[in-house]
Amino acid sequence: MEIDAFFSQYPLFTTEELDRFLAIKRTENAAPERLAQARKALLSYHKKAGHVLLVRRGLYATVPAHRTPAQQPVDSFLIASRLTPDAVIAYHGALALHGLAHSLREEIVVLSDQSFVNPLRFRGTLYRAVPPPRELPVSDALTLGIETWDRQGLSVRVTDLERTLVDCLDRPMLSGGWEEVWHSLEGLDAYLNLALLLEYTLKLRTATTAAKVGYFLSQHQERLRVPEGTLERLRAHRPKRAHYVLRDRIVGQVPGRAKFIPEWNLMVPTLLGEEAYEEILA
C-alpha cells in the first residue's frame, strides 16, 4: 500500500510531511480540506492499530509490525530535528552527534527562529528551542557552520565541529556546564578548519568568547596544529579587563575557585570536578 511506503521512508514524520505525500499521491483530490480530512482519518486509523505513535501534536513515529508503540524506540535526534521546521541541533546535542559528549544529558537544545515553541518532554528527555546568538547577522544565524546529516534516511541539521566548539564555549550553560564542555572538547582530535572557526568566532563580536576560544586552542595548540597567527588574531579581540569564563562571579569570589590567565584576560575555574563546583554550575 502507498502509506506503507511512506512509513518505511519516515521513521518519524510531521503532519506537513504526510500532507505533501498525500498531495502527490492524490492529485485528483488535492484540495487542502480534502487532504486534511484524508490525513486525519489515516492517522486515526493507524494510531488505533498501533502503527504510529504520537510524539507531540503534529509529530508521529512509525511502529514496525513486530513492535508495539510502547516498545518502539524513537531516535532523540530525529525528534529534536523536527521540534521546529528550522531546527538545528546545537550545543550538547551537537557534541553528542559529533561523538564528543563527555556524559549523557536528558536534554537536547536546538537553534531556531521559532524559540517560542513550547518545550517537549518525551520519554524522559527534554527538547527545547533557543534563538541563535543575537550578535550574529540574520543571514548567518541558521546557515553559517551548519551541516545536513542523514539519520535513518532523514535529513538532520547540526552545527559543524567548528561552530559547535565555539558555541559551547560561548554558552556553556546550554552545553552541560563548563566542566562538561571542557572535558568533551578535550576529546577532540579531528582536523579543524581554523579559518572557518576564526570567522565564526569573530562574527559573534563577543570579547569573552574570543578569549575562551583562544584559551582552549592555546591549551591544545600542538595537538590541534593551531598556528600562532590564529591565536594572535583571537588575542587582538580579548577583553580589555579580566572577564570570567562563567558569568556568575561567585566562581571568582571563592578563594581558589579561579585563576587569572593574563594572556587572555580570563578568570578560569580551577576546581573542576569537585561537588561544590558542580553545585555552582547547576
mmCIF file of C-alpha atoms in Angstrom:
data_model
loop_
_atom_site.group_PDB
_atom_site.id
_atom_site.type_symbol
_atom_site.label_atom_id
_atom_site.label_comp_id
_atom_site.label_asym_id
_atom_site.label_seq_id
_atom_site.Cartn_x
_atom_site.Cartn_y
_atom_site.Cartn_z
ATOM 1 C CA MET A 1 0.000 0.000 0.000
ATOM 2 C CA GLU A 2 1.096 3.573 -0.623
ATOM 3 C CA ILE A 3 1.037 4.510 3.053
ATOM 4 C CA ASP A 4 3.300 1.571 3.893
ATOM 5 C CA ALA A 5 5.906 3.019 1.543
ATOM 6 C CA PHE A 6 5.630 6.334 3.379
ATOM 7 C CA PHE A 7 6.007 4.667 6.783
ATOM 8 C CA SER A 8 9.074 2.751 5.609
ATOM 9 C CA GLN A 9 10.655 6.009 4.429
ATOM 10 C CA TYR A 10 9.783 8.061 7.514
ATOM 11 C CA PRO A 11 10.649 6.582 10.927
ATOM 12 C CA LEU A 12 9.488 9.939 12.274
ATOM 13 C CA PHE A 13 7.248 12.355 10.413
ATOM 14 C CA THR A 14 5.338 15.587 10.746
ATOM 15 C CA THR A 15 1.796 16.085 9.521
ATOM 16 C CA GLU A 16 3.209 18.508 6.945
ATOM 17 C CA GLU A 17 5.382 15.727 5.513
ATOM 18 C CA LEU A 18 2.408 13.411 5.383
ATOM 19 C CA ASP A 19 0.325 16.115 3.704
ATOM 20 C CA ARG A 20 2.962 16.511 0.987
ATOM 21 C CA PHE A 21 2.958 12.763 0.401
ATOM 22 C CA LEU A 22 -0.835 12.675 0.138
ATOM 23 C CA ALA A 23 -0.874 15.680 -2.194
ATOM 24 C CA ILE A 24 1.445 13.847 -4.598
ATOM 25 C CA LYS A 25 -0.417 10.552 -4.405
ATOM 26 C CA ARG A 26 -3.918 12.033 -4.584
ATOM 27 C CA THR A 27 -3.652 14.738 -7.203
ATOM 28 C CA GLU A 28 -7.272 14.303 -8.187
ATOM 29 C CA ASN A 29 -8.338 15.260 -4.655
ATOM 30 C CA ALA A 30 -5.659 17.837 -3.926
ATOM 31 C CA ALA A 31 -7.963 20.409 -2.313
ATOM 32 C CA PRO A 32 -6.452 21.305 1.086
ATOM 33 C CA GLU A 33 -9.605 20.453 3.021
ATOM 34 C CA ARG A 34 -9.821 17.011 1.423
ATOM 35 C CA LEU A 35 -6.179 16.316 2.114
ATOM 36 C CA ALA A 36 -6.642 17.338 5.742
ATOM 37 C CA GLN A 37 -9.642 15.023 6.078
ATOM 38 C CA ALA A 38 -7.742 12.145 4.470
ATOM 39 C CA ARG A 39 -4.763 12.705 6.745
ATOM 40 C CA LYS A 40 -6.873 12.833 9.918
ATOM 41 C CA ALA A 41 -8.709 9.648 9.001
ATOM 42 C CA LEU A 42 -5.480 7.900 8.082
ATOM 43 C CA LEU A 43 -3.699 8.877 11.284
ATOM 44 C CA SER A 44 -6.686 7.977 13.430
ATOM 45 C CA TYR A 45 -6.859 4.501 11.916
ATOM 46 C CA HIS A 46 -3.129 3.781 12.127
ATOM 47 C CA LYS A 47 -2.820 5.181 15.643
ATOM 48 C CA LYS A 48 -5.598 2.867 16.871
ATOM 49 C CA ALA A 49 -3.966 -0.022 15.010
ATOM 50 C CA GLY A 50 -0.660 0.680 16.739
ATOM 51 C CA HIS A 51 1.164 1.539 13.525
ATOM 52 C CA VAL A 52 2.095 5.074 14.613
ATOM 53 C CA LEU A 53 2.994 6.667 17.928
ATOM 54 C CA LEU A 54 2.107 10.252 18.825
ATOM 55 C CA VAL A 55 5.213 12.112 19.998
ATOM 56 C CA ARG A 56 3.559 15.505 20.161
ATOM 57 C CA ARG A 57 0.810 17.244 18.240
ATOM 58 C CA GLY A 58 1.776 17.090 14.574
ATOM 59 C CA LEU A 59 4.697 14.700 15.111
ATOM 60 C CA TYR A 60 4.490 10.900 14.885
ATOM 61 C CA ALA A 61 6.864 7.926 14.958
ATOM 62 C CA THR A 62 6.190 4.857 12.860
ATOM 63 C CA VAL A 63 5.942 1.467 14.570
ATOM 64 C CA PRO A 64 7.063 -1.705 12.741
ATOM 65 C CA ALA A 65 4.703 -4.674 12.661
ATOM 66 C CA HIS A 66 6.782 -6.685 15.155
ATOM 67 C CA ARG A 67 6.643 -3.976 17.853
ATOM 68 C CA THR A 68 4.067 -2.188 19.960
ATOM 69 C CA PRO A 69 4.104 1.607 20.379
ATOM 70 C CA ALA A 70 5.403 1.195 23.938
ATOM 71 C CA GLN A 71 8.307 -0.971 22.713
ATOM 72 C CA GLN A 72 9.284 1.214 19.781
ATOM 73 C CA PRO A 73 12.463 3.258 20.344
ATOM 74 C CA VAL A 74 12.356 6.754 18.893
ATOM 75 C CA ASP A 75 15.589 8.460 17.878
ATOM 76 C CA SER A 76 16.012 11.500 20.104
ATOM 77 C CA PHE A 77 17.986 13.416 17.489
ATOM 78 C CA LEU A 78 15.232 12.924 14.914
ATOM 79 C CA ILE A 79 12.749 14.310 17.428
ATOM 80 C CA ALA A 80 14.986 17.313 18.076
ATOM 81 C CA SER A 81 15.415 17.922 14.340
ATOM 82 C CA ARG A 82 11.611 18.141 13.955
ATOM 83 C CA LEU A 83 10.939 20.306 17.006
ATOM 84 C CA THR A 84 10.575 23.290 14.644
ATOM 85 C CA PRO A 85 10.761 23.483 10.843
ATOM 86 C CA ASP A 86 14.125 25.299 11.009
ATOM 87 C CA ALA A 87 15.641 23.355 13.923
ATOM 88 C CA VAL A 88 19.431 22.959 14.091
ATOM 89 C CA ILE A 89 20.805 20.600 16.731
ATOM 90 C CA ALA A 90 23.401 22.532 18.711
ATOM 91 C CA TYR A 91 25.346 22.759 21.970
ATOM 92 C CA HIS A 92 25.476 19.476 23.923
ATOM 93 C CA GLY A 93 23.324 17.686 21.351
ATOM 94 C CA ALA A 94 25.830 18.616 18.663
ATOM 95 C CA LEU A 95 28.678 17.421 20.891
ATOM 96 C CA ALA A 96 26.908 14.082 21.175
ATOM 97 C CA LEU A 97 26.304 13.803 17.423
ATOM 98 C CA HIS A 98 29.978 14.549 16.781
ATOM 99 C CA GLY A 99 30.905 11.823 19.258
ATOM 100 C CA LEU A 100 32.455 14.230 21.761
ATOM 101 C CA ALA A 101 29.980 14.413 24.650
ATOM 102 C CA HIS A 102 31.689 13.552 27.929
ATOM 103 C CA SER A 103 28.448 12.452 29.574
ATOM 104 C CA LEU A 104 24.821 11.829 28.694
ATOM 105 C CA ARG A 105 22.190 14.504 29.227
ATOM 106 C CA GLU A 106 18.427 14.246 29.221
ATOM 107 C CA GLU A 107 18.093 17.489 27.268
ATOM 108 C CA ILE A 108 18.658 18.421 23.635
ATOM 109 C CA VAL A 109 18.748 22.074 22.622
ATOM 110 C CA VAL A 110 18.132 23.243 19.069
ATOM 111 C CA LEU A 111 18.656 26.620 17.462
ATOM 112 C CA SER A 112 15.539 28.081 15.901
ATOM 113 C CA ASP A 113 13.932 31.364 14.976
ATOM 114 C CA GLN A 114 10.780 29.824 16.476
ATOM 115 C CA SER A 115 12.129 29.631 20.008
ATOM 116 C CA PHE A 116 8.639 30.461 21.310
ATOM 117 C CA VAL A 117 7.624 26.848 20.606
ATOM 118 C CA ASN A 118 6.829 25.044 23.846
ATOM 119 C CA PRO A 119 9.482 22.622 25.083
ATOM 120 C CA LEU A 120 8.715 18.941 24.622
ATOM 121 C CA ARG A 121 9.341 16.206 27.162
ATOM 122 C CA PHE A 122 9.188 12.721 25.705
ATOM 123 C CA ARG A 123 10.293 9.557 27.475
ATOM 124 C CA GLY A 124 12.425 11.442 29.952
ATOM 125 C CA THR A 125 14.238 13.727 27.505
ATOM 126 C CA LEU A 126 13.560 17.451 27.317
ATOM 127 C CA TYR A 127 13.670 19.115 23.897
ATOM 128 C CA ARG A 128 13.713 22.892 23.672
ATOM 129 C CA ALA A 129 14.477 25.602 21.157
ATOM 130 C CA VAL A 130 16.593 28.701 21.760
ATOM 131 C CA PRO A 131 17.301 31.606 19.414
ATOM 132 C CA PRO A 132 20.681 31.835 17.678
ATOM 133 C CA PRO A 133 23.217 34.208 19.252
ATOM 134 C CA ARG A 134 21.781 37.680 18.785
ATOM 135 C CA GLU A 135 25.181 39.063 17.751
ATOM 136 C CA LEU A 136 25.144 37.046 14.525
ATOM 137 C CA PRO A 137 23.856 38.646 11.311
ATOM 138 C CA VAL A 138 20.408 37.256 10.493
ATOM 139 C CA SER A 139 21.709 35.828 7.226
ATOM 140 C CA ASP A 140 24.263 33.708 9.124
ATOM 141 C CA ALA A 141 22.296 32.719 12.213
ATOM 142 C CA LEU A 142 20.928 29.418 10.870
ATOM 143 C CA THR A 143 23.207 28.894 7.877
ATOM 144 C CA LEU A 144 26.817 29.592 8.877
ATOM 145 C CA GLY A 145 28.549 26.489 10.214
ATOM 146 C CA ILE A 146 25.544 24.222 9.626
ATOM 147 C CA GLU A 147 25.750 20.706 8.193
ATOM 148 C CA THR A 148 22.999 18.387 6.988
ATOM 149 C CA TRP A 149 23.373 14.768 8.029
ATOM 150 C CA ASP A 150 21.483 11.662 7.039
ATOM 151 C CA ARG A 151 19.966 9.842 10.006
ATOM 152 C CA GLN A 152 17.781 6.822 9.323
ATOM 153 C CA GLY A 153 17.140 8.200 5.852
ATOM 154 C CA LEU A 154 16.012 11.618 7.093
ATOM 155 C CA SER A 155 17.838 14.948 6.979
ATOM 156 C CA VAL A 156 19.071 16.356 10.269
ATOM 157 C CA ARG A 157 20.692 19.786 10.573
ATOM 158 C CA VAL A 158 23.509 20.143 13.100
ATOM 159 C CA THR A 159 26.200 22.703 13.845
ATOM 160 C CA ASP A 160 29.540 21.654 12.366
ATOM 161 C CA LEU A 161 32.546 20.839 14.521
ATOM 162 C CA GLU A 162 33.946 24.373 14.405
ATOM 163 C CA ARG A 163 30.696 26.132 15.284
ATOM 164 C CA THR A 164 29.925 23.526 17.949
ATOM 165 C CA LEU A 165 33.247 24.217 19.649
ATOM 166 C CA VAL A 166 32.692 27.970 19.644
ATOM 167 C CA ASP A 167 29.004 27.803 20.612
ATOM 168 C CA CYS A 168 29.709 25.541 23.574
ATOM 169 C CA LEU A 169 32.429 27.837 24.860
ATOM 170 C CA ASP A 170 30.196 30.849 24.214
ATOM 171 C CA ARG A 171 27.199 29.462 26.127
ATOM 172 C CA PRO A 172 28.422 26.606 28.341
ATOM 173 C CA MET A 173 25.219 26.507 30.371
ATOM 174 C CA LEU A 174 23.366 25.290 27.254
ATOM 175 C CA SER A 175 26.052 22.659 26.820
ATOM 176 C CA GLY A 176 26.108 20.959 30.192
ATOM 177 C CA GLY A 177 28.281 23.443 32.073
ATOM 178 C CA TRP A 178 31.918 24.475 31.807
ATOM 179 C CA GLU A 179 33.290 21.178 33.124
ATOM 180 C CA GLU A 180 31.264 19.122 30.651
ATOM 181 C CA VAL A 181 32.249 21.391 27.765
ATOM 182 C CA TRP A 182 35.940 21.336 28.630
ATOM 183 C CA HIS A 183 36.114 17.560 29.104
ATOM 184 C CA SER A 184 34.123 16.985 25.916
ATOM 185 C CA LEU A 185 36.317 19.234 23.801
ATOM 186 C CA GLU A 186 39.477 17.677 25.238
ATOM 187 C CA GLY A 187 38.498 14.560 23.285
ATOM 188 C CA LEU A 188 38.655 16.476 20.025
ATOM 189 C CA ASP A 189 41.260 15.027 17.678
ATOM 190 C CA ALA A 190 39.742 15.774 14.273
ATOM 191 C CA TYR A 191 41.050 18.270 11.746
ATOM 192 C CA LEU A 192 39.635 21.726 12.388
ATOM 193 C CA ASN A 193 39.052 24.301 9.700
ATOM 194 C CA LEU A 194 40.621 27.117 11.690
ATOM 195 C CA ALA A 195 39.742 29.766 9.112
ATOM 196 C CA LEU A 196 36.037 28.964 9.499
ATOM 197 C CA LEU A 197 36.364 28.705 13.269
ATOM 198 C CA LEU A 198 38.004 32.117 13.401
ATOM 199 C CA GLU A 199 35.416 33.648 11.056
ATOM 200 C CA TYR A 200 32.532 32.402 13.167
ATOM 201 C CA THR A 201 34.141 33.399 16.466
ATOM 202 C CA LEU A 202 34.725 36.975 15.327
ATOM 203 C CA LYS A 203 31.206 37.273 13.916
ATOM 204 C CA LEU A 204 29.880 36.746 17.449
ATOM 205 C CA ARG A 205 31.563 40.050 18.384
ATOM 206 C CA THR A 206 31.999 38.914 21.987
ATOM 207 C CA ALA A 207 35.401 39.543 23.551
ATOM 208 C CA THR A 208 34.966 36.942 26.284
ATOM 209 C CA THR A 209 34.091 34.252 23.758
ATOM 210 C CA ALA A 210 37.087 35.143 21.582
ATOM 211 C CA ALA A 211 39.284 34.791 24.660
ATOM 212 C CA LYS A 212 37.719 31.478 25.685
ATOM 213 C CA VAL A 213 38.220 30.052 22.205
ATOM 214 C CA GLY A 214 41.788 31.339 22.148
ATOM 215 C CA TYR A 215 42.483 29.911 25.596
ATOM 216 C CA PHE A 216 41.178 26.485 24.596
ATOM 217 C CA LEU A 217 43.168 26.443 21.361
ATOM 218 C CA SER A 218 46.318 27.582 23.155
ATOM 219 C CA GLN A 219 45.956 24.731 25.636
ATOM 220 C CA HIS A 220 45.813 22.247 22.758
ATOM 221 C CA GLN A 221 47.904 24.130 20.214
ATOM 222 C CA GLU A 222 50.286 21.329 19.292
ATOM 223 C CA ARG A 223 47.705 18.551 19.131
ATOM 224 C CA LEU A 224 45.236 20.594 17.065
ATOM 225 C CA ARG A 225 48.017 22.169 14.973
ATOM 226 C CA VAL A 226 46.959 25.720 15.689
ATOM 227 C CA PRO A 227 49.283 28.302 14.101
ATOM 228 C CA GLU A 228 50.400 31.214 16.217
ATOM 229 C CA GLY A 229 48.721 33.571 13.754
ATOM 230 C CA THR A 230 45.287 32.217 14.702
ATOM 231 C CA LEU A 231 45.989 32.828 18.382
ATOM 232 C CA GLU A 232 47.246 36.323 17.620
ATOM 233 C CA ARG A 233 44.001 37.173 15.818
ATOM 234 C CA LEU A 234 41.996 35.991 18.813
ATOM 235 C CA ARG A 235 44.246 37.785 21.306
ATOM 236 C CA ALA A 236 43.544 41.020 19.442
ATOM 237 C CA HIS A 237 39.848 40.609 20.355
ATOM 238 C CA ARG A 238 40.262 39.574 24.008
ATOM 239 C CA PRO A 239 38.641 41.666 26.766
ATOM 240 C CA LYS A 240 40.384 44.833 27.915
ATOM 241 C CA ARG A 241 39.996 43.774 31.565
ATOM 242 C CA ALA A 242 39.683 40.433 33.337
ATOM 243 C CA HIS A 243 36.488 38.600 32.421
ATOM 244 C CA TYR A 244 35.091 35.464 33.993
ATOM 245 C CA VAL A 245 34.678 32.304 31.943
ATOM 246 C CA LEU A 246 31.378 31.860 33.757
ATOM 247 C CA ARG A 247 29.074 34.849 34.016
ATOM 248 C CA ASP A 248 28.381 34.034 37.675
ATOM 249 C CA ARG A 249 31.211 35.791 39.546
ATOM 250 C CA ILE A 250 30.770 33.575 42.600
ATOM 251 C CA VAL A 251 33.391 31.352 40.985
ATOM 252 C CA GLY A 252 35.922 34.152 41.259
ATOM 253 C CA GLN A 253 34.881 35.258 44.743
ATOM 254 C CA VAL A 254 35.686 31.959 46.444
ATOM 255 C CA PRO A 255 39.440 31.583 47.128
ATOM 256 C CA GLY A 256 40.996 29.002 44.861
ATOM 257 C CA ARG A 257 37.953 28.778 42.605
ATOM 258 C CA ALA A 258 39.509 30.653 39.691
ATOM 259 C CA LYS A 259 42.888 31.638 38.345
ATOM 260 C CA PHE A 260 43.776 34.615 36.185
ATOM 261 C CA ILE A 261 45.164 33.927 32.699
ATOM 262 C CA PRO A 262 46.888 37.203 31.691
ATOM 263 C CA GLU A 263 47.381 36.141 28.067
ATOM 264 C CA TRP A 264 43.611 36.070 27.598
ATOM 265 C CA ASN A 265 42.401 38.328 30.434
ATOM 266 C CA LEU A 266 40.289 35.443 31.697
ATOM 267 C CA MET A 267 39.361 34.196 35.138
ATOM 268 C CA VAL A 268 39.249 30.432 34.634
ATOM 269 C CA PRO A 269 37.777 27.919 37.130
ATOM 270 C CA THR A 270 40.385 25.680 38.742
ATOM 271 C CA LEU A 271 38.353 23.210 40.811
ATOM 272 C CA LEU A 272 36.624 21.321 38.017
ATOM 273 C CA GLY A 273 35.143 18.049 39.129
ATOM 274 C CA GLU A 274 34.514 18.934 42.769
ATOM 275 C CA GLU A 275 30.986 18.529 44.072
ATOM 276 C CA ALA A 276 30.855 22.105 45.362
ATOM 277 C CA TYR A 277 31.822 23.437 41.969
ATOM 278 C CA GLU A 278 29.199 21.313 40.239
ATOM 279 C CA GLU A 279 26.610 22.916 42.501
ATOM 280 C CA ILE A 280 27.754 26.343 41.303
ATOM 281 C CA LEU A 281 27.343 25.213 37.682
ATOM 282 C CA ALA A 282 23.844 23.838 38.271
#
